[in-house]
Amino acid sequence: MHLTKEEERMLDGEEGYAVRKSMEILIALGNIYDAEKLIRVGSVQVAGVSYHNLGDAGLQYLNELAKDGKVKVLTTLNPAGMDLEDWKKLGISEEFAEKQNLVIDAFRKMGIIISCTCTPYLIGNLPRYGEHIAWSESSAVTFANSVIGAKTNREGGPSALAAAFVGKTPYYGLHLEQNRVPDTHIDVKAKLEKFSDWGALGYCIGRKVENRIPYITGIEDVGLDELKSFCASIVTHGSKPLFYMKGITPGSEKHQPPKEKITIEDRNIEDAYESISDDIDVIDFVCIGCPHCSIKEISEIAKLLRNKHISSNTEFWVATSRQMKQLADKRGYTEIIEKAGGKFACDTCMAVAPLKGRFRSVATTSAKGCYYSRHNDMKTKLGSLKECVEAAVSGKWS
Ligand code: F3S
């Protein structure tokens, strides 16, 4: 890979340990994927923030980098393993909180914005169309590539961090226009009536296209929150982190539907629900906000929970960014949700909080949330917001 004089100096350690280490990572990556050079990135989203996933080895790695590492571009963080301000309320132990705070201290020292959300595009890290970025977090990567039209590979935590210290990433994969061409036509004939249908659709398409880029037709209209949920599901279940939706996502007008065509019908969506959900009726955990809730979703939760009360056998979480919670405070949604017994889980989520062994079953609007909850040994139910709120109130899925 060609290096500029400045990059060679970085590799020689002129800018310190963190930059040298980062250059080594980026060059190794570039060599694996045959990148000809490094390119500048406009922003970075770093995943791998929860102490639950990092452990002591990860914390040590971050502390080493934090000794002299300072990010060169706008860098935001994925969810941590707990609500950074109100972790006790979520049942997090003192030991875990202590370690998680050390992780956050290391990121803060590096100059990273402690955003702790997987929807950075809702809180100010909003790339431009065509801009090269280096993001980790598969749902955000898919949203950035497909809905915004920015260009990023699906980075891992260390490679995203390396890009932040250098301000560059290897020029390969989805940074190159020739690798952004759709190769499978998906025609959606199914009716999509409730919010969770978008997660089910993502499941169907992800499983069918398997690491290819779908060009989707048949969708007339879709909201931002639905797209956010769809992005999380399609990539979790197999697709590349890029799709085109005719007439809806940018760049779809530049391409024609590929020859190979797959049709999605109502029965496929029904099958998806069957695969994603388990046969259970008792629900002891309900989590909304995978990806993190927007203010519109929080307002809908508040509307459904007004004058209701969550069952004493069920825990109800609204996972969102701190900024969104602050907006919810101002608009009175927080009061309604908390009065009903719901809890805000800011800065964290159902996949990265240490939940294993705490709950037996979860109801959620998110197909991705179901996927990760199974890793946490929970039985799952995918459903609409109304169905999930009803399950939280009754403690049962009906
Ligand atoms: Fe976000 Fe966690 Fe879901 S990072 S997409 S809320 S699994």
Coordinates of C-alpha atoms and ligand atoms in Angstrom, one line a residue:
M1 CA 0.0 0.0 0.0
H2 CA 1.3 3.4 -0.9
L3 CA 2.1 5.6 2.1
T4 CA 2.6 9.4 2.0
K5 CA 5.6 11.0 3.7
E6 CA 3.4 12.0 6.6
E7 CA 2.0 8.5 6.9
E8 CA 5.5 7.0 7.0
R9 CA 6.4 9.4 9.8
M10 CA 3.3 8.3 11.7
L11 CA 4.4 4.6 11.2
D12 CA 7.8 5.5 12.4
G13 CA 6.3 6.7 15.7
E14 CA 6.8 10.4 15.3
E15 CA 3.3 11.0 16.6
G16 CA 3.6 8.6 19.5
Y17 CA 2.6 5.1 20.4
A18 CA -1.2 5.2 19.6
V19 CA -0.7 6.6 16.1
R20 CA 2.1 4.1 15.3
K21 CA 0.0 1.2 16.6
S22 CA -3.0 2.5 14.6
M23 CA -0.9 2.8 11.4
E24 CA 0.2 -0.8 11.8
I25 CA -3.4 -1.9 12.1
L26 CA -4.6 0.1 9.1
I27 CA -1.7 -1.1 6.9
A28 CA -2.3 -4.8 7.9
L29 CA -6.0 -4.3 7.0
G30 CA -5.1 -2.5 3.8
N31 CA -2.7 -5.3 2.8
I32 CA -5.3 -8.0 3.4
Y33 CA -7.8 -6.3 1.2
D34 CA -5.4 -5.0 -1.4
A35 CA -6.0 -1.3 -0.7
E36 CA -3.8 1.0 -2.7
K37 CA -3.8 3.8 -0.2
L38 CA -5.3 5.4 2.9
I39 CA -8.1 8.0 2.5
R40 CA -9.3 10.7 4.9
V41 CA -12.5 10.0 6.8
G42 CA -15.0 12.6 8.0
S43 CA -16.0 10.8 11.2
V44 CA -15.6 7.6 13.2
Q45 CA -18.1 5.5 15.3
V46 CA -16.3 3.2 17.7
A47 CA -18.0 0.0 18.9
G48 CA -16.6 -2.3 21.6
V49 CA -17.4 -0.1 24.5
S50 CA -19.1 -2.4 27.0
Y51 CA -16.9 -3.9 29.6
H52 CA -19.0 -7.0 29.3
N53 CA -17.5 -7.6 25.9
L54 CA -14.1 -6.0 26.4
G55 CA -13.0 -7.6 29.7
D56 CA -9.8 -6.7 31.4
A57 CA -7.7 -7.4 28.3
G58 CA -9.7 -4.9 26.3
L59 CA -9.6 -2.3 29.1
Q60 CA -5.8 -2.7 29.2
Y61 CA -5.6 -2.2 25.4
L62 CA -7.6 1.0 25.6
N63 CA -5.5 2.3 28.5
E64 CA -2.3 1.8 26.6
L65 CA -3.7 3.8 23.6
A66 CA -5.1 6.5 25.9
K67 CA -1.6 7.3 27.2
D68 CA -0.8 9.4 24.2
G69 CA -3.7 8.8 21.7
K70 CA -5.9 11.7 20.6
V71 CA -8.5 11.4 17.9
K72 CA -8.1 13.5 14.8
V73 CA -11.7 13.5 13.6
L74 CA -15.3 13.6 15.1
T75 CA -15.5 10.3 16.9
T76 CA -18.6 9.0 18.7
L77 CA -19.1 5.9 20.8
N78 CA -21.4 2.9 20.7
P79 CA -23.5 1.9 23.7
A80 CA -21.7 0.9 26.9
G81 CA -22.7 -1.9 29.3
M82 CA -24.7 0.4 31.6
D83 CA -26.5 3.7 32.0
L84 CA -23.5 5.8 32.9
E85 CA -25.5 8.0 35.3
D86 CA -28.1 5.7 36.7
W87 CA -26.7 2.2 36.5
K88 CA -28.0 1.1 39.9
K89 CA -31.6 1.3 38.7
L90 CA -30.8 -1.2 35.9
G91 CA -29.5 -3.7 38.4
I92 CA -25.8 -3.3 37.4
S93 CA -23.2 -4.4 40.1
E94 CA -20.7 -2.0 41.7
E95 CA -17.8 -4.1 40.3
F96 CA -19.1 -3.9 36.8
A97 CA -19.8 -0.1 37.0
E98 CA -16.3 0.5 38.3
K99 CA -14.7 -1.3 35.3
Q100 CA -17.1 0.3 32.8
N101 CA -16.3 3.7 34.1
L102 CA -12.6 3.0 33.6
V103 CA -13.3 2.1 30.0
I104 CA -15.2 5.4 29.5
D105 CA -12.4 7.3 31.2
A106 CA -10.0 5.9 28.6
F107 CA -12.2 6.9 25.7
R108 CA -12.7 10.4 27.2
K109 CA -8.9 10.8 27.5
M110 CA -8.7 10.1 23.7
G111 CA -11.0 13.0 23.0
I112 CA -13.9 10.8 21.9
I113 CA -17.4 12.2 22.5
I114 CA -19.0 10.0 25.1
S115 CA -22.2 9.6 23.1
C116 CA -22.8 5.9 23.8
T117 CA -25.4 5.4 21.2
C118 CA -25.8 3.2 18.1
T119 CA -27.8 6.0 16.4
P120 CA -25.0 8.7 16.1
Y121 CA -26.8 10.1 13.1
L122 CA -29.6 11.2 15.4
I123 CA -27.4 13.1 17.8
G124 CA -25.1 15.1 15.6
N125 CA -22.7 12.7 13.9
L126 CA -24.4 12.9 10.6
P127 CA -22.2 12.3 7.6
R128 CA -22.7 13.9 4.2
Y129 CA -23.8 12.0 1.0
G130 CA -20.7 10.4 -0.5
E131 CA -18.5 11.2 2.5
H132 CA -15.9 8.5 3.5
I133 CA -16.3 7.6 7.1
A134 CA -15.0 4.7 9.3
W135 CA -17.8 3.4 11.4
S136 CA -18.3 0.2 13.4
E137 CA -21.7 -0.9 14.6
S138 CA -23.4 -2.9 11.9
S139 CA -26.8 -1.1 12.1
A140 CA -25.3 2.3 11.9
V141 CA -22.9 1.3 9.1
T142 CA -25.9 0.0 7.1
F143 CA -27.9 3.2 7.8
A144 CA -24.9 5.4 6.8
N145 CA -24.2 3.5 3.6
S146 CA -27.8 3.0 2.5
V147 CA -30.0 5.8 3.9
I148 CA -27.4 8.6 4.0
G149 CA -25.3 7.5 1.1
A150 CA -22.0 7.9 3.0
K151 CA -19.2 5.3 2.4
T152 CA -17.9 3.0 5.1
N153 CA -16.8 -0.6 5.6
R154 CA -18.1 -2.4 8.6
E155 CA -15.2 -1.7 10.9
G156 CA -14.4 -3.5 14.0
G157 CA -13.7 -1.6 17.3
P158 CA -9.9 -1.6 16.9
S159 CA -9.8 -0.6 13.2
A160 CA -12.4 2.2 13.8
L161 CA -10.3 3.5 16.7
A162 CA -7.1 3.3 14.5
A163 CA -8.9 5.3 11.9
A164 CA -9.8 7.9 14.5
F165 CA -6.2 8.3 15.6
V166 CA -4.9 8.6 12.0
G167 CA -7.9 10.3 10.5
K168 CA -7.8 7.8 7.6
T169 CA -8.9 4.4 6.6
P170 CA -7.7 1.9 3.9
Y171 CA -9.4 2.5 0.5
Y172 CA -11.1 -0.8 -0.2
G173 CA -14.5 -2.5 0.0
L174 CA -17.5 -0.2 0.2
H175 CA -15.3 2.9 -0.2
L176 CA -15.0 2.0 -3.9
E177 CA -17.9 2.8 -6.2
Q178 CA -17.4 -0.5 -8.1
N179 CA -18.1 -2.5 -4.9
R180 CA -21.4 -0.6 -4.2
V181 CA -23.3 -2.1 -7.1
P182 CA -26.5 -4.1 -6.2
D183 CA -26.5 -7.7 -7.3
T184 CA -29.8 -9.1 -6.2
H185 CA -33.3 -7.7 -7.0
I186 CA -35.7 -8.1 -4.0
D187 CA -39.3 -7.3 -4.9
V188 CA -41.5 -6.8 -1.8
K189 CA -45.0 -7.9 -2.4
A190 CA -45.7 -8.4 1.3
K191 CA -47.9 -6.0 3.3
L192 CA -45.9 -4.2 5.9
E193 CA -48.4 -3.0 8.5
K194 CA -46.7 -2.8 11.9
F195 CA -43.3 -1.5 12.9
S196 CA -41.8 -5.0 13.7
D197 CA -42.7 -6.1 10.2
W198 CA -39.6 -4.1 9.1
G199 CA -37.4 -6.2 11.3
A200 CA -39.0 -9.3 9.9
L201 CA -38.5 -8.0 6.4
G202 CA -34.8 -7.4 7.2
Y203 CA -34.6 -11.0 8.4
C204 CA -36.1 -12.4 5.2
I205 CA -33.9 -10.3 2.9
G206 CA -30.7 -10.8 5.0
R207 CA -31.1 -14.6 5.0
K208 CA -31.9 -14.7 1.3
V209 CA -29.2 -12.4 -0.1
E210 CA -26.3 -13.7 2.1
N211 CA -23.5 -11.2 1.9
R212 CA -24.8 -9.6 -1.3
I213 CA -26.2 -6.1 -2.0
P214 CA -30.0 -6.0 -2.5
Y215 CA -31.9 -3.6 -4.7
I216 CA -35.3 -3.5 -3.2
T217 CA -38.5 -2.6 -5.1
G218 CA -42.1 -2.5 -4.1
I219 CA -41.8 -0.2 -1.1
E220 CA -43.9 3.0 -1.6
D221 CA -43.3 4.7 1.7
V222 CA -41.3 4.2 4.8
G223 CA -40.4 6.3 7.9
L224 CA -37.0 6.9 9.4
D225 CA -37.6 4.6 12.4
E226 CA -38.7 1.8 10.3
L227 CA -35.6 2.2 8.1
K228 CA -33.4 2.2 11.3
S229 CA -35.0 -1.1 12.4
F230 CA -34.7 -2.6 8.9
C231 CA -31.0 -1.7 8.7
A232 CA -30.3 -3.4 12.0
S233 CA -32.1 -6.6 11.0
I234 CA -30.9 -7.0 7.4
V235 CA -27.2 -6.8 8.3
T236 CA -27.6 -9.0 11.4
H237 CA -29.2 -11.7 9.3
G238 CA -26.7 -11.8 6.5
S239 CA -26.7 -9.0 4.0
K240 CA -23.8 -6.7 3.2
P241 CA -24.2 -3.3 5.1
L242 CA -25.6 -1.7 2.0
F243 CA -28.9 -1.8 0.2
Y244 CA -30.9 0.3 -2.3
M245 CA -34.6 0.9 -2.0
K246 CA -36.0 2.2 -5.2
G247 CA -37.3 5.8 -4.9
I248 CA -36.4 6.0 -1.3
T249 CA -32.6 5.7 -0.6
P250 CA -30.0 7.8 -2.4
G251 CA -28.3 6.2 -5.3
S252 CA -31.2 3.9 -6.1
E253 CA -31.9 6.0 -9.2
K254 CA -28.4 5.3 -10.5
H255 CA -28.9 1.5 -10.7
Q256 CA -31.3 -0.8 -12.4
P257 CA -32.8 -3.8 -10.6
P258 CA -30.3 -6.8 -11.1
K259 CA -31.5 -9.8 -13.1
E260 CA -31.6 -12.2 -10.2
K261 CA -35.0 -11.6 -8.6
I262 CA -36.4 -12.8 -5.3
T263 CA -40.0 -12.0 -4.2
I264 CA -41.0 -11.5 -0.6
E265 CA -44.6 -12.3 0.1
D266 CA -46.8 -12.3 3.2
R267 CA -45.9 -15.9 4.0
N268 CA -42.2 -15.1 4.1
I269 CA -42.9 -12.4 6.7
E270 CA -45.0 -14.8 8.7
D271 CA -42.2 -17.4 8.6
A272 CA -39.8 -14.8 9.7
Y273 CA -41.9 -14.1 12.8
E274 CA -42.0 -17.8 13.5
S275 CA -38.2 -18.1 13.3
I276 CA -37.5 -15.0 15.3
S277 CA -40.0 -15.7 18.1
D278 CA -40.2 -18.5 20.6
D279 CA -43.2 -20.3 21.9
I280 CA -43.6 -18.6 25.2
D281 CA -46.3 -16.7 27.1
V282 CA -44.6 -15.3 30.2
I283 CA -42.6 -12.2 29.6
D284 CA -40.2 -10.9 32.3
F285 CA -38.4 -8.3 30.2
V286 CA -39.5 -5.9 27.5
C287 CA -37.0 -3.7 25.8
I288 CA -37.7 -1.1 23.1
G289 CA -34.9 0.7 21.4
C290 CA -32.7 -1.6 19.3
P291 CA -31.4 0.5 17.5
H292 CA -31.7 3.3 20.1
C293 CA -35.1 5.0 20.3
S294 CA -35.8 8.3 18.5
I295 CA -37.9 10.9 20.2
K296 CA -40.9 9.9 18.1
E297 CA -40.6 6.3 19.3
I298 CA -40.4 7.5 22.9
S299 CA -43.5 9.6 22.4
E300 CA -45.4 6.6 21.1
I301 CA -44.3 4.6 24.1
A302 CA -45.5 7.3 26.5
K303 CA -48.8 7.5 24.7
L304 CA -49.3 3.7 25.1
L305 CA -48.2 3.7 28.8
R306 CA -50.3 6.7 29.9
N307 CA -52.3 5.7 33.0
K308 CA -51.1 2.1 32.8
H309 CA -48.7 0.1 35.1
I310 CA -46.0 -2.3 34.2
S311 CA -46.5 -5.8 35.8
S312 CA -44.4 -6.3 38.9
N313 CA -43.0 -9.5 37.3
T314 CA -41.7 -7.6 34.2
E315 CA -38.9 -5.1 33.7
F316 CA -39.5 -2.5 30.9
W317 CA -36.5 -0.6 29.3
V318 CA -36.5 2.2 26.9
A319 CA -33.0 2.1 25.4
T320 CA -31.9 5.4 24.0
S321 CA -29.2 8.1 23.9
R322 CA -28.9 10.6 26.7
Q323 CA -29.7 13.4 24.4
M324 CA -33.0 11.8 23.4
K325 CA -33.8 11.2 27.1
Q326 CA -33.2 14.9 27.8
L327 CA -35.7 15.8 25.1
A328 CA -38.1 13.3 26.5
D329 CA -37.7 14.9 30.0
K330 CA -38.6 18.3 28.5
R331 CA -41.6 17.0 26.7
G332 CA -43.0 15.1 29.7
Y333 CA -42.6 11.6 28.2
T334 CA -40.1 10.5 30.8
E335 CA -42.6 11.3 33.6
I336 CA -45.3 9.2 32.0
I337 CA -43.0 6.3 31.3
E338 CA -41.4 6.2 34.7
K339 CA -44.8 6.7 36.5
A340 CA -45.9 3.5 34.7
G341 CA -42.9 1.7 36.1
G342 CA -40.7 1.9 32.9
K343 CA -37.0 2.6 33.1
F344 CA -34.8 4.5 30.7
A345 CA -31.7 2.7 29.8
C346 CA -29.5 5.5 28.4
D347 CA -26.0 4.8 27.0
T348 CA -26.6 1.0 26.9
C349 CA -28.7 -1.6 25.2
M350 CA -30.2 -5.1 25.6
A351 CA -27.3 -6.7 23.8
V352 CA -24.3 -5.2 25.5
A353 CA -25.6 -4.8 29.1
P354 CA -24.6 -7.8 31.3
L355 CA -28.1 -9.5 31.2
K356 CA -27.2 -13.1 31.0
G357 CA -29.1 -15.1 33.6
R358 CA -31.3 -12.2 34.7
F359 CA -34.3 -12.7 32.5
R360 CA -35.9 -15.8 30.9
S361 CA -37.8 -14.0 28.1
V362 CA -37.9 -10.8 26.2
A363 CA -40.5 -9.0 24.1
T364 CA -39.2 -6.4 21.7
T365 CA -40.0 -4.6 18.4
S366 CA -36.5 -5.4 17.1
A367 CA -35.5 -8.5 15.1
K368 CA -31.8 -7.7 15.9
G369 CA -32.7 -7.5 19.6
C370 CA -34.2 -11.0 19.4
Y371 CA -31.1 -12.3 17.7
Y372 CA -28.8 -11.0 20.5
S373 CA -31.2 -11.9 23.3
R374 CA -30.9 -15.5 22.3
H375 CA -27.2 -15.2 22.8
N376 CA -28.1 -14.1 26.3
D377 CA -30.1 -17.3 26.8
M378 CA -33.5 -15.5 26.6
K379 CA -36.6 -16.7 24.8
T380 CA -37.9 -14.1 22.4
K381 CA -41.0 -12.5 21.1
L382 CA -41.0 -10.0 18.2
G383 CA -44.0 -7.8 18.0
S384 CA -45.5 -4.3 17.5
L385 CA -44.9 -1.6 20.1
K386 CA -48.6 -2.0 21.2
E387 CA -48.1 -5.8 21.7
C388 CA -44.8 -5.2 23.6
V389 CA -46.4 -2.6 25.9
E390 CA -49.4 -4.9 26.5
A391 CA -46.9 -7.7 27.4
A392 CA -45.1 -5.4 29.8
V393 CA -48.4 -4.5 31.5
S394 CA -49.8 -8.0 31.8
G395 CA -46.5 -9.9 32.1
K396 CA -47.8 -12.2 29.3
W397 CA -47.7 -12.4 25.6
S398 CA -51.2 -12.8 24.2
Ligands
F3S1 FE1 -28.0 -0.7 19.0 FE2 -27.6 -2.5 20.8 FE3 -29.4 -2.9 19.0 S1 -26.0 -1.4 19.8 S2 -28.6 -1.8 17.2 S3 -29.4 -1.3 20.6 S4 -28.0 -4.4 19.8

